[in-house]
Short mmCIF file of C-alpha atoms and ligand atoms in Angstrom, two decimals:
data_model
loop_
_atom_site.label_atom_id
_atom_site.label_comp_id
_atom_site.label_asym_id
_atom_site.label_seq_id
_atom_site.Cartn_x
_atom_site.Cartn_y
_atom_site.Cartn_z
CA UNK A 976 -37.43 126.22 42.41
CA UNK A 977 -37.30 128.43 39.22
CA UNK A 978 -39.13 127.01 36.58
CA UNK A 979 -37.37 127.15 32.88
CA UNK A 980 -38.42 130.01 30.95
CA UNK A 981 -39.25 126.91 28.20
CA UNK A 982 -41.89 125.32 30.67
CA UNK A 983 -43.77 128.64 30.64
CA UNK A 984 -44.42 129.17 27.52
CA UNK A 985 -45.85 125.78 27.06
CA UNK A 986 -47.85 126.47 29.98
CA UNK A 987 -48.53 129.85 27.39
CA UNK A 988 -49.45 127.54 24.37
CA UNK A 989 -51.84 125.35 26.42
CA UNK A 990 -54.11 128.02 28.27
CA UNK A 991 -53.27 131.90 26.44
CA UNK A 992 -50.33 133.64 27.17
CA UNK A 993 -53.06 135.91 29.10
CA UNK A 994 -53.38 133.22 31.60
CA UNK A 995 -50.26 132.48 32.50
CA UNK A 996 -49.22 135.31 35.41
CA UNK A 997 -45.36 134.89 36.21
CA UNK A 998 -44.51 139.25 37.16
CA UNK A 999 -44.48 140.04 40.59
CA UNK A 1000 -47.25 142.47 40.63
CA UNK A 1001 -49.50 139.79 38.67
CA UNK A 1002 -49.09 137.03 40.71
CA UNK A 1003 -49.57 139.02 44.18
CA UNK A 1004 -53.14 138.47 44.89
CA UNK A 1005 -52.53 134.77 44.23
CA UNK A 1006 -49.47 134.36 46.69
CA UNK A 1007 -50.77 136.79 49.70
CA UNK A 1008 -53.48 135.95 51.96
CA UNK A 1009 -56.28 138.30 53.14
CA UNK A 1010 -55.19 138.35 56.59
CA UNK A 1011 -51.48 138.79 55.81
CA UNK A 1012 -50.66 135.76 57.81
CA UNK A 1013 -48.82 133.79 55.12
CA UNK A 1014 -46.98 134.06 51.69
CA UNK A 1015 -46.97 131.86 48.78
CA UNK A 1016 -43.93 131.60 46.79
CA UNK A 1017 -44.77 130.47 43.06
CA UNK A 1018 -43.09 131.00 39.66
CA UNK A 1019 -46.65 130.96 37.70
CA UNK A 1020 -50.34 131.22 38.29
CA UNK A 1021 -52.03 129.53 35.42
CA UNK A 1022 -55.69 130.26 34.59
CA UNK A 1023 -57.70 127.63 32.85
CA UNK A 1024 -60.58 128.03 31.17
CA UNK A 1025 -61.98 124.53 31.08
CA UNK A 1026 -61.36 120.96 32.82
CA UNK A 1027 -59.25 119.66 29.73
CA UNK A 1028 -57.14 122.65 30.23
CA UNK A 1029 -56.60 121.56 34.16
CA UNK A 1030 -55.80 118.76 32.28
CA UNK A 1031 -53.27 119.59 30.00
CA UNK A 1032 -51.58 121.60 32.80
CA UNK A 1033 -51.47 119.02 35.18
CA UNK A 1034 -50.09 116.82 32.37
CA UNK A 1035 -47.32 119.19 31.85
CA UNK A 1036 -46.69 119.55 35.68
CA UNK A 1037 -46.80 115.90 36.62
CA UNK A 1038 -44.11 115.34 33.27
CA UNK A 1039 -41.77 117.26 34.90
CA UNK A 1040 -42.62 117.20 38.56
CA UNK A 1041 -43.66 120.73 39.67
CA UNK A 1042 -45.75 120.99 42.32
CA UNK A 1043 -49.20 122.09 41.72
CA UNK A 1044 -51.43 124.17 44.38
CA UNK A 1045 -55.27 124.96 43.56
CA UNK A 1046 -56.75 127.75 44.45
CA UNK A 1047 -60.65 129.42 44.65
CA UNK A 1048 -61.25 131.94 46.16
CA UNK A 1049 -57.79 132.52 48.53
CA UNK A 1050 -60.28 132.68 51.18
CA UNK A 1051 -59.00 129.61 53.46
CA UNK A 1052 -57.95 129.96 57.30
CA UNK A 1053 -55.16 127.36 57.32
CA UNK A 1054 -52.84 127.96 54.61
CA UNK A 1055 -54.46 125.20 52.30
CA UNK A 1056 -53.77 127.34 49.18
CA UNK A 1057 -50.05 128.72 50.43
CA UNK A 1058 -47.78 127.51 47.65
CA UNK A 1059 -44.27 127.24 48.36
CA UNK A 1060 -42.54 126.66 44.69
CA UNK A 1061 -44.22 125.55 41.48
CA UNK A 1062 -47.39 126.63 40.35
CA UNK A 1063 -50.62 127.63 41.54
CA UNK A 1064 -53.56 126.94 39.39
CA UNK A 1065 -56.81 129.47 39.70
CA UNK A 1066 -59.79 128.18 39.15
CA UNK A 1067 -61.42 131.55 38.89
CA UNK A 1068 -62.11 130.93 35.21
CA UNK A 1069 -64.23 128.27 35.55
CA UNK A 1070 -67.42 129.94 36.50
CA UNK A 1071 -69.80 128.14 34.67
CA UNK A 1072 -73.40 127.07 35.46
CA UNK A 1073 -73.75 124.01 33.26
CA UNK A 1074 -77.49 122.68 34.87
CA UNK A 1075 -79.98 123.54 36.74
CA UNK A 1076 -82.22 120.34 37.38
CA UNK A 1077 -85.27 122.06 39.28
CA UNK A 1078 -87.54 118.40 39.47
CA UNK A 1079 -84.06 116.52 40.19
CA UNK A 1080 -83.63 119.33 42.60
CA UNK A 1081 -79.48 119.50 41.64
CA UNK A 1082 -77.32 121.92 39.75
CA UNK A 1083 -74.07 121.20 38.04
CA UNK A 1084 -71.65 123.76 38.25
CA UNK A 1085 -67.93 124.68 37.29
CA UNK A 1086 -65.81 124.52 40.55
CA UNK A 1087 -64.81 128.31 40.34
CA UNK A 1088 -68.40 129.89 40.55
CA UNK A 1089 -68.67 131.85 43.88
CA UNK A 1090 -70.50 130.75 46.51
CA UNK A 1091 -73.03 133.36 46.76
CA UNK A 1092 -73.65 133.51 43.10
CA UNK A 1093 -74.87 129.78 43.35
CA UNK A 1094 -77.07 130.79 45.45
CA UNK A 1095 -78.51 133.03 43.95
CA UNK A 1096 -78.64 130.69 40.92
CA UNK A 1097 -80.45 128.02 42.61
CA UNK A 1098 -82.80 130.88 43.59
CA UNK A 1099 -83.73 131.99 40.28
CA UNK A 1100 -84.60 128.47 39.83
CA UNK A 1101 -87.19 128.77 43.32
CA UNK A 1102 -84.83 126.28 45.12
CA UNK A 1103 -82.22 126.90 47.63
CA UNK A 1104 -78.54 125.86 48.14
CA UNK A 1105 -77.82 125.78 51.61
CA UNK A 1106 -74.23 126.30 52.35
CA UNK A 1107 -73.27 129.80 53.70
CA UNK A 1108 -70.55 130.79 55.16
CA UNK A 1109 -68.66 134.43 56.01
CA UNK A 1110 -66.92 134.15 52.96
CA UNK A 1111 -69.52 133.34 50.43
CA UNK A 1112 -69.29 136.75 48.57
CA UNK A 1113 -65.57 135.56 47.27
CA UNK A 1114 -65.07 132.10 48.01
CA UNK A 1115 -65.39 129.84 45.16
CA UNK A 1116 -67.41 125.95 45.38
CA UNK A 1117 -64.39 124.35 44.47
CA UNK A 1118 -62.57 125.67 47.55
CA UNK A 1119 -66.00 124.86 49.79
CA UNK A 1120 -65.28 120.89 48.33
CA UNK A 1121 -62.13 120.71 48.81
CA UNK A 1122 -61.87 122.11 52.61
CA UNK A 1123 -65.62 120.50 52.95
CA UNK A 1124 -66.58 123.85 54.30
CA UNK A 1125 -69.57 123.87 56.94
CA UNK A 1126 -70.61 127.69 57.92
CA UNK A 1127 -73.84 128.33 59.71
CA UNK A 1128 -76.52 125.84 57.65
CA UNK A 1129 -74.51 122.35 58.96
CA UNK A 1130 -77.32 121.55 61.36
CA UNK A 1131 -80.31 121.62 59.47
CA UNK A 1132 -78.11 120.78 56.35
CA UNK A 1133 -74.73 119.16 57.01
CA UNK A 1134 -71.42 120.13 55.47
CA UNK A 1135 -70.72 120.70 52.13
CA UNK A 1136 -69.93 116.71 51.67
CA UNK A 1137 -73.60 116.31 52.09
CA UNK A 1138 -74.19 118.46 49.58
CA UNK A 1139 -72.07 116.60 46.83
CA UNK A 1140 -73.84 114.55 44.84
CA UNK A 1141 -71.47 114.02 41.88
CA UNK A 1142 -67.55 115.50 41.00
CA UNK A 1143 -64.98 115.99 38.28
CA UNK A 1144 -61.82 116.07 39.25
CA UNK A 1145 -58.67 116.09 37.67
CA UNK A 1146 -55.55 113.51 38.78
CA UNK A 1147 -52.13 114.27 39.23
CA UNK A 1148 -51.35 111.94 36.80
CA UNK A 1149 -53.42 114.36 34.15
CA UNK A 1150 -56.50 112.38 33.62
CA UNK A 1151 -60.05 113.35 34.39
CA UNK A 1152 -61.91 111.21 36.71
CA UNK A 1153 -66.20 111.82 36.07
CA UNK A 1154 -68.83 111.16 38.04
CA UNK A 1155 -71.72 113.63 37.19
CA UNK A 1156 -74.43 111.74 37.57
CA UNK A 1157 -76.57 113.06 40.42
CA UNK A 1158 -78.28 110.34 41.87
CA UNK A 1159 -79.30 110.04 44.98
CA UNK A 1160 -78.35 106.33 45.27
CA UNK A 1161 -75.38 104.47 43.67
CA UNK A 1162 -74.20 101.71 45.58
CA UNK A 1163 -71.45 100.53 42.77
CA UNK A 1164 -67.91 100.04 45.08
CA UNK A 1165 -65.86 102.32 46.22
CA UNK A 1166 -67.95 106.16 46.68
CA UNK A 1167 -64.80 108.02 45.34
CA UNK A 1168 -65.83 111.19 45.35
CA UNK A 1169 -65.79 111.07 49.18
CA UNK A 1170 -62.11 110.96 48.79
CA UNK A 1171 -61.59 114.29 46.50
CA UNK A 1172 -64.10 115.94 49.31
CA UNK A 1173 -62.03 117.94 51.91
CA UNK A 1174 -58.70 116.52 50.39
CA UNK A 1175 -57.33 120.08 50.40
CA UNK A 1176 -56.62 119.65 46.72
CA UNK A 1177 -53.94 116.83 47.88
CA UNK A 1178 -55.40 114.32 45.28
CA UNK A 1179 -56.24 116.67 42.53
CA UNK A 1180 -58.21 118.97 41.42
CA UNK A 1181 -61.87 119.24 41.43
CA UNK A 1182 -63.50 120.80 38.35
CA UNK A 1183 -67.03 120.22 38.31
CA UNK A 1184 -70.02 119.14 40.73
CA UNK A 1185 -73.58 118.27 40.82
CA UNK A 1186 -74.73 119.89 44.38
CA UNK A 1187 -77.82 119.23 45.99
CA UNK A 1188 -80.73 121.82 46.15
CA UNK A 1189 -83.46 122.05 48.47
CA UNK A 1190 -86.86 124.25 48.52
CA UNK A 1191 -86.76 127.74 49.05
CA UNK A 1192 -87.35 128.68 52.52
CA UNK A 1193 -90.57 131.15 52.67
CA UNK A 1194 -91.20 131.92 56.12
CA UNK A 1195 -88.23 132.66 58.44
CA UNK A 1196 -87.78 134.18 61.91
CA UNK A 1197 -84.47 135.26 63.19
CA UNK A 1198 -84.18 136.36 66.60
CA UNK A 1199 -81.70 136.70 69.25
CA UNK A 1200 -81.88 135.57 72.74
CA UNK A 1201 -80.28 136.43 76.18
CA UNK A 1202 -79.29 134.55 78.56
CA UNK A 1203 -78.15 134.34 82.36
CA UNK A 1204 -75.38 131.45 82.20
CA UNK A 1205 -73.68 129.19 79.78
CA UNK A 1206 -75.59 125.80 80.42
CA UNK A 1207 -78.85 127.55 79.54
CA UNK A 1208 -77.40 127.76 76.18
CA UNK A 1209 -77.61 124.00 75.51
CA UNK A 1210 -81.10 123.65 77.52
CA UNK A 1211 -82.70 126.23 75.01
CA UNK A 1212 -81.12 124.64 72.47
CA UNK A 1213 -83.06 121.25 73.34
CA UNK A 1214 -86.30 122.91 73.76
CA UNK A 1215 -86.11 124.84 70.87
CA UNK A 1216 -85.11 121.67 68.68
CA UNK A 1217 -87.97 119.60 70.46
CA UNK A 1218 -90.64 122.62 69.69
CA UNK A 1219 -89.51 123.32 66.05
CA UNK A 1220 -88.01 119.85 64.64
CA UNK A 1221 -86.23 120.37 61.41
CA UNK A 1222 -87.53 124.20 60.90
CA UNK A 1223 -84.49 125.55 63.59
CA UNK A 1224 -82.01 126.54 60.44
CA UNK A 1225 -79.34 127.86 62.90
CA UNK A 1226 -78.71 128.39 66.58
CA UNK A 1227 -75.61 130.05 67.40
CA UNK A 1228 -73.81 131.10 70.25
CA UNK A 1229 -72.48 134.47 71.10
CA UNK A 1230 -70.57 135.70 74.07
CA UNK A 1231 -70.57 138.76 76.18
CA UNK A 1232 -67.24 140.18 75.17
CA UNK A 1233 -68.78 138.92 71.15
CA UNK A 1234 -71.39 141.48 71.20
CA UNK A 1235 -68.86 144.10 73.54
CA UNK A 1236 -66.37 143.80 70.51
CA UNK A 1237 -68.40 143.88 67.64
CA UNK A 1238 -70.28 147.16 68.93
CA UNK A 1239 -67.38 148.94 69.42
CA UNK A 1240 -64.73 148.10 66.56
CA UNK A 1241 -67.61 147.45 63.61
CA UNK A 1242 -69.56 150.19 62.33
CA UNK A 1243 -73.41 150.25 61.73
CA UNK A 1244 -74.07 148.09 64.83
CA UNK A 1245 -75.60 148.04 67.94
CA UNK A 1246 -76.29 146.17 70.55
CA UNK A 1247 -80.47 145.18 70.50
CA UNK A 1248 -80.73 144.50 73.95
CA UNK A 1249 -81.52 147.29 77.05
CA UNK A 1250 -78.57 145.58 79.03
CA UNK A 1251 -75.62 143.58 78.34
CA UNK A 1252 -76.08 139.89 79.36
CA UNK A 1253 -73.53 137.02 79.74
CA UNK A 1254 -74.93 135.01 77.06
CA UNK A 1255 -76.72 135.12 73.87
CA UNK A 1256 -78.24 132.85 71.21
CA UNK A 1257 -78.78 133.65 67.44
CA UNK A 1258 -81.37 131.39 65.95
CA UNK A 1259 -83.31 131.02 62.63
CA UNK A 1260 -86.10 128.96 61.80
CA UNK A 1261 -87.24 128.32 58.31
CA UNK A 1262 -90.06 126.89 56.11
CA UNK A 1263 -90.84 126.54 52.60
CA UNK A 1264 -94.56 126.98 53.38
CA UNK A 1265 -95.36 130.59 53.04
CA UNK A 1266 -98.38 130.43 55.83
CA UNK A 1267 -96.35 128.70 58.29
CA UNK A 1268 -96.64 130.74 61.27
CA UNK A 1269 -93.52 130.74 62.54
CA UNK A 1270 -93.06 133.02 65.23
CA UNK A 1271 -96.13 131.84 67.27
CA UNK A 1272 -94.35 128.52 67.04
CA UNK A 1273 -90.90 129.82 68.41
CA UNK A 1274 -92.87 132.77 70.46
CA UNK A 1275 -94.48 130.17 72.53
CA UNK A 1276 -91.26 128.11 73.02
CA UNK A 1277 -89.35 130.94 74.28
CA UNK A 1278 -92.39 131.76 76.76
CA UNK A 1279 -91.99 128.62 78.73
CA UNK A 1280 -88.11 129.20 78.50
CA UNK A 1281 -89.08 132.61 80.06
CA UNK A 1282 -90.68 131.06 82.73
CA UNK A 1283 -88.40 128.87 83.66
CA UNK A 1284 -85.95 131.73 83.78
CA UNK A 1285 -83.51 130.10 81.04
CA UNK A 1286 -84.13 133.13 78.51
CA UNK A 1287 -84.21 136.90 80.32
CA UNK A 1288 -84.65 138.58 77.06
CA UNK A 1289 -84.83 138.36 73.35
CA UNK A 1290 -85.62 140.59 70.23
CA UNK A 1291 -87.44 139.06 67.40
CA UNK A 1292 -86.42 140.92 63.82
CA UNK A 1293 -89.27 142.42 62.06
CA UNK A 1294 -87.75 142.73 58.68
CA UNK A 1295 -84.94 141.49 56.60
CA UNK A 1296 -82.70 144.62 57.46
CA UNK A 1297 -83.21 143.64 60.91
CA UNK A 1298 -82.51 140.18 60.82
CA UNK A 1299 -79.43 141.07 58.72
CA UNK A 1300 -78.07 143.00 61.84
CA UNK A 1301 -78.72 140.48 64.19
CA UNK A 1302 -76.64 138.02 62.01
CA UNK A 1303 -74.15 141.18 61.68
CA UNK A 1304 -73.53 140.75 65.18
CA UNK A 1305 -72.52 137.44 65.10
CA UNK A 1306 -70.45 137.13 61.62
CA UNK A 1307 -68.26 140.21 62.56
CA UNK A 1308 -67.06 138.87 66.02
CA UNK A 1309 -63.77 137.79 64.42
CA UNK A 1310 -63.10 140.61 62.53
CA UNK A 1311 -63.96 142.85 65.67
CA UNK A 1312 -61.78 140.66 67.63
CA UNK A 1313 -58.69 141.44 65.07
CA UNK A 1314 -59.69 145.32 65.63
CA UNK A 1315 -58.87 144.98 69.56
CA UNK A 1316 -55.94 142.92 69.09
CA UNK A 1317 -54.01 139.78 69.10
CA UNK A 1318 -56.37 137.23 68.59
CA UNK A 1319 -55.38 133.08 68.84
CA UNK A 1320 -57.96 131.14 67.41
CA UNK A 1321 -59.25 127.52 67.47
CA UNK A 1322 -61.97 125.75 65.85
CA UNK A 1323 -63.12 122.75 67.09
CA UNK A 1324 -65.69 120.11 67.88
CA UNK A 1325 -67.34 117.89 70.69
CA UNK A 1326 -70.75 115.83 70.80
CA UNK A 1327 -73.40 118.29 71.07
CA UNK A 1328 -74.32 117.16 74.24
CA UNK A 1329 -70.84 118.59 75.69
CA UNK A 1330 -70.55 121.58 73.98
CA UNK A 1331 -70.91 124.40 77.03
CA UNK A 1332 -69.46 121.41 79.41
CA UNK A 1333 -66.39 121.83 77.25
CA UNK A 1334 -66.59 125.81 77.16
CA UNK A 1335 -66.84 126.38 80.35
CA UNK A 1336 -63.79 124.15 81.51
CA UNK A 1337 -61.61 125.42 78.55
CA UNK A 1338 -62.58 128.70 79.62
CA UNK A 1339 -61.20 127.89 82.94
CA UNK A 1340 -58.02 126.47 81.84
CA UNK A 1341 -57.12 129.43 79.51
CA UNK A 1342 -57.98 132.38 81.92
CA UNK A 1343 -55.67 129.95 84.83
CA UNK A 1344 -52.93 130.11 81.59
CA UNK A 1345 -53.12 133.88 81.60
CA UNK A 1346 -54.67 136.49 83.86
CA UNK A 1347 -56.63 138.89 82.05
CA UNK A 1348 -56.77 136.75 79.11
CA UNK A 1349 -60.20 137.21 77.03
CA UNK A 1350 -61.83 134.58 75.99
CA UNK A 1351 -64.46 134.99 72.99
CA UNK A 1352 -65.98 130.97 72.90
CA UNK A 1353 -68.70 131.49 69.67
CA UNK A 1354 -69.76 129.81 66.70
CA UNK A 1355 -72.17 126.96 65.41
CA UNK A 1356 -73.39 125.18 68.85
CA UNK A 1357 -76.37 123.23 67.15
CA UNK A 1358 -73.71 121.17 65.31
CA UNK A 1359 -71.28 121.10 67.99
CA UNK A 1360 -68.69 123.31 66.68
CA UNK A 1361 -66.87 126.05 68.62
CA UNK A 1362 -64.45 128.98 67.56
CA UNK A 1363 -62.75 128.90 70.60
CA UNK A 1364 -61.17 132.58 69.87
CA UNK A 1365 -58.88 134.18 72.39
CA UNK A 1366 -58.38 137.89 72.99
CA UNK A 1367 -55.49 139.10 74.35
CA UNK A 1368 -55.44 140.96 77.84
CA UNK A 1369 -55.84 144.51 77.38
CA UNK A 1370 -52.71 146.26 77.11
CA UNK A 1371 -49.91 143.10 76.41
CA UNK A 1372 -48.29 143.07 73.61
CA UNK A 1373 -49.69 142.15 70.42
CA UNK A 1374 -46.51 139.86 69.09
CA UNK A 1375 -46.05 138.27 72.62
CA UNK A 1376 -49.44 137.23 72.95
CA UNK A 1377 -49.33 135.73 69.80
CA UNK A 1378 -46.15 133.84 70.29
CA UNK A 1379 -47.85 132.03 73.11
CA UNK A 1380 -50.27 130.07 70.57
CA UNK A 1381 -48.80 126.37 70.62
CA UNK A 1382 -49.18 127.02 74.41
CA UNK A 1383 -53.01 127.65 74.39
CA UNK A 1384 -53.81 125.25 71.46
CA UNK A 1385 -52.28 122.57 73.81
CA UNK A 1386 -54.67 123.63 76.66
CA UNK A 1387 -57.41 123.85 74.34
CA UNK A 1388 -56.88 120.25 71.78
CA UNK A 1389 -55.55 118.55 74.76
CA UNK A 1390 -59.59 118.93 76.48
CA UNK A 1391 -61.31 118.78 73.30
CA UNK A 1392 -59.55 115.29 72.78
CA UNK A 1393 -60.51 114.42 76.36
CA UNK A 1394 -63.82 114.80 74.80
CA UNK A 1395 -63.61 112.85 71.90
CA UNK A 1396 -63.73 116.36 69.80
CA UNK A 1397 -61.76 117.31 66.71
CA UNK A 1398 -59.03 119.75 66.16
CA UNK A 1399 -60.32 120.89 63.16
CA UNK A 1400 -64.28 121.34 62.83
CA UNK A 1401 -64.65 123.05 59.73
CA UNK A 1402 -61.48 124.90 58.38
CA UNK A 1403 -59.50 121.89 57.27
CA UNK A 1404 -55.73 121.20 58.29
CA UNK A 1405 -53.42 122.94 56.07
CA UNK A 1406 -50.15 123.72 57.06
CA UNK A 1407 -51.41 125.28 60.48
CA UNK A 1408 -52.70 122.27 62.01
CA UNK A 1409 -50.81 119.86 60.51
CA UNK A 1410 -48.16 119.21 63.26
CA UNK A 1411 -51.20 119.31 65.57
CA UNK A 1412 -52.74 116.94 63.43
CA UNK A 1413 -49.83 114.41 63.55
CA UNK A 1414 -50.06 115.09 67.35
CA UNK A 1415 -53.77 113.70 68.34
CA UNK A 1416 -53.97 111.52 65.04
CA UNK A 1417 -52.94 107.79 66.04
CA UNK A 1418 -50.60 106.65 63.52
CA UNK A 1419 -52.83 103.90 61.50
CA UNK A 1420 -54.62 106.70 60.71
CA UNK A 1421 -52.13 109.07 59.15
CA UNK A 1422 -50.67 105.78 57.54
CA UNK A 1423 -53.92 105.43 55.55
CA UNK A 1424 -54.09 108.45 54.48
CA UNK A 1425 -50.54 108.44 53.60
CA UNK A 1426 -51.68 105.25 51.76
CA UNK A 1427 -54.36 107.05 49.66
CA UNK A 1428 -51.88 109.68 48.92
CA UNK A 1429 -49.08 107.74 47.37
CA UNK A 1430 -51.52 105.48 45.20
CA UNK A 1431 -53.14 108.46 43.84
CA UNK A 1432 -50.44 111.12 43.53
CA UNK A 1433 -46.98 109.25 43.54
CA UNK A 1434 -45.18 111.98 42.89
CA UNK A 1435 -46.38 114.19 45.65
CA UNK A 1436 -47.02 116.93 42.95
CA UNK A 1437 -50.81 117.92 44.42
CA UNK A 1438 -50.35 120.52 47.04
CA UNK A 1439 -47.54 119.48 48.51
CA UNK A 1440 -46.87 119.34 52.73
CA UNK A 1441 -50.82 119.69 53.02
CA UNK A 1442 -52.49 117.94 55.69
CA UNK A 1443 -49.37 115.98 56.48
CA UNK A 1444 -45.97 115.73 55.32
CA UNK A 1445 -45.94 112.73 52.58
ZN1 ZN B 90 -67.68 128.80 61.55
#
């Protein structure tokens, strides 16, 4: 589709002729990906300032049926944001902090403001927002909604839909639909705003939330664990969670090869142990009471998991610089694993309970798929979810590896649906899961939301071919 030179000037009249991006070179960073995996095609990136701007685009879109694909922070891992025709519409210039409601504990914010600097917002204020993620120095809250990012805070904290206490969003049709209220309970119909949450931008486009905040942690230990085989993982887990209660923040898992990558591919790290071990654990405990002593807490939990020979090792960081490089180790696995190779990645989820179960036989299965196959199993094991990451044997090549990735995502969905699991724990559908999707989705379920599509965008002008094909 090539839009009429006509339609972009009113575009021009509505949000600045300075906002309306339609060169090549100006539009790049909007259509390309940071991983190079996928391409947008788009005849115009508007930029507008405020919701009733989103409005009055959308207005123009929907009145003469170009599609319409939102976009944060470009950050996304499943080509959510990947236009292909029409227009994409950044939300970068709606950065706004409009309240911070310390006693309410909430903060209402514009749905382009990057995550980190929310953070550091709700800090100045001596409160916390929780969600954090490996992209929270560029990707924007609006994004987070819309994908309902989780990241490493989901156990103590759930996922950002547990974090939404009121939206803005604007309908295909044009008009805003508000709900700013921030309460904590509204039992008045319908909860709409759960609809708008992890849409994908399929139903519109979110402008504005009220988030939750919570008090500033003040005491925190971070420390990493070793350990000599995969079920310990989830027995430390339980003891931890039974010593601590509500103070573990995090507890993730990190394999062998993780820690093998990371060392050698990312720079400024090392590994904190004497001797490699098969397993490891990454854990944080927080409280917002400044005496709480922490570390005798988790010191004396980890001793009786010493004796009982489930932990062989572990390194408590002294300072924040230290705990930063223990986290270092475990945020950089994927980008290590892109330095050593082809890497085929899945991200999924099974009851807690199941997790290393459900490692250890998908481990199986892949490495019977393909001898000298590596796989790198790490990720968020407190709330169930696993990056099941594969690299590729040393030595294949990098394009046939890659081309074998319907082949392993088969091995891989196929078990975590034999566990009741999901396909997609935390980065959303897209277009790369949608056919998988379709595959372990029974049908009345893909005909609701097929249902809820049509009634609110008729015209399939919201992110077209998203989630499912309409
Ligand atoms: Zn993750």
């Amino acid at each position: 589709m090539t839009l009429p030179s006509e339609f972009l000037d009113r575009l021009r009249q509505l949000v600045g002729a300075a906002n309306v991006l339609s060169a090549d070179g100006d539009t790049e960073r909007y259509r390309h990906e940071e991983r190079g995996l996928m391409t947008s095609i788009c005849d115009a990136v508007a930029r507008p300032g405020t919701a009733d701007d989103v409005a009055a685009v959308v207005r123009v879109c929907a009145e003469a049926h170009v599609p319409i694909v939102a976009m944060g922070g470009n950050t996304g891992l499943v080509g959510g944001g990947v236009a292909n025709g029409g227009v994409i519409l950044s939300t970068e210039r709606l950065n706004r902090v409009i309240e911070v409601d310390a006693l309410n504990h909430t903060m209402t914010i514009e749905a382009g403001c990057i995550l980190a600097d929310l953070q550091k917002t709700a800090e100045d204020h001596d409160c916390f927002f929780p969600l954090s993620l490996g992209a929270e120095g560029s990707c924007r809250i609006g994004g987070n909604i819309s994908t309902n990012a989780g990241g490493v805070g989901v156990l103590r904290y759930g996922n950002t839909r547990d974090l939404i206490l009121g939206l803005e969003v604007v309908l295909p049709d044009g008009r805003i639909w508000s709900k700013l209220n921030g309460l904590r309970k509204d039992n008045t119909g319908y909860d709409l705003k759960h609809l708008f949450i992890g849409a994908e931008g399929t139903l519109g486009i979110v402008t504005k939330a009220v988030v939750k905040l919570f008090p500033r942690p003040r005491a925190k230990v971070t420390l990493m664990a070793a350990l000599p085989t995969l079920d310990y993982v989830l027995i430390l887990f339980d003891r931890i969670r039974a010593a601590c209660g509500d103070r573990l923040a995090a507890f993730e898992m990190v394999p062998e090869l993780g820690i093998e990558l990371v060392t050698r591919h990312i720079p400024d790290t090392r590994d904190p142990f004497a001797e490699r071990h098969p397993w490891y654990v990454l854990m944080e405990l927080t409280s917002p009471r400044p005496g709480d002593d922490l570390r005798a807490e988790v010191e004396n939990a980890m001793g009786e998991a010493f004796e009982a020979g489930i932990v062989v090792d572990a390194v408590f960081a002294d300072s924040e610089t230290q705990g930063r490089a223990l986290w270092k180790l475990r945020e950089e696995i994927p980008a290590a694993q892109t330095r050593e190779g082809g890497s085929i990645k899945h991200d999924v989820s099974v009851p807690v309970s199941k997790t290393t179960e459900f490692v250890r036989l998908a481990m199986e299965a892949v490495c019977a798929e393909m001898p000298g196959l590596r796989p790198c199993p790490f990720g968020h094991i407190g709330d169930g979810n696993i990056h099941f990451n594969l690299t590729q044997p040393p030595g294949m090549d990098k394009a046939a590896f890659i081309a074998r990735w319907a082949d392993f995502n088969r091995i891989v969905h196929d078990l975590t649906k034999r566990y009741s699991g999901s396909i997609s724990a935390e980065h959303g559908i897209g277009l790369v899961k949608r056919d998988e999707l379709e595959h372990y989705t029974s049908p009345l379920d893909i005909e609701l939301m097929r249902r809820v599509k049509r009634a609110l965008d008729p015209n399939n002008i919201m992110n077209p071919g998203k989630i499912f094909t309409a």
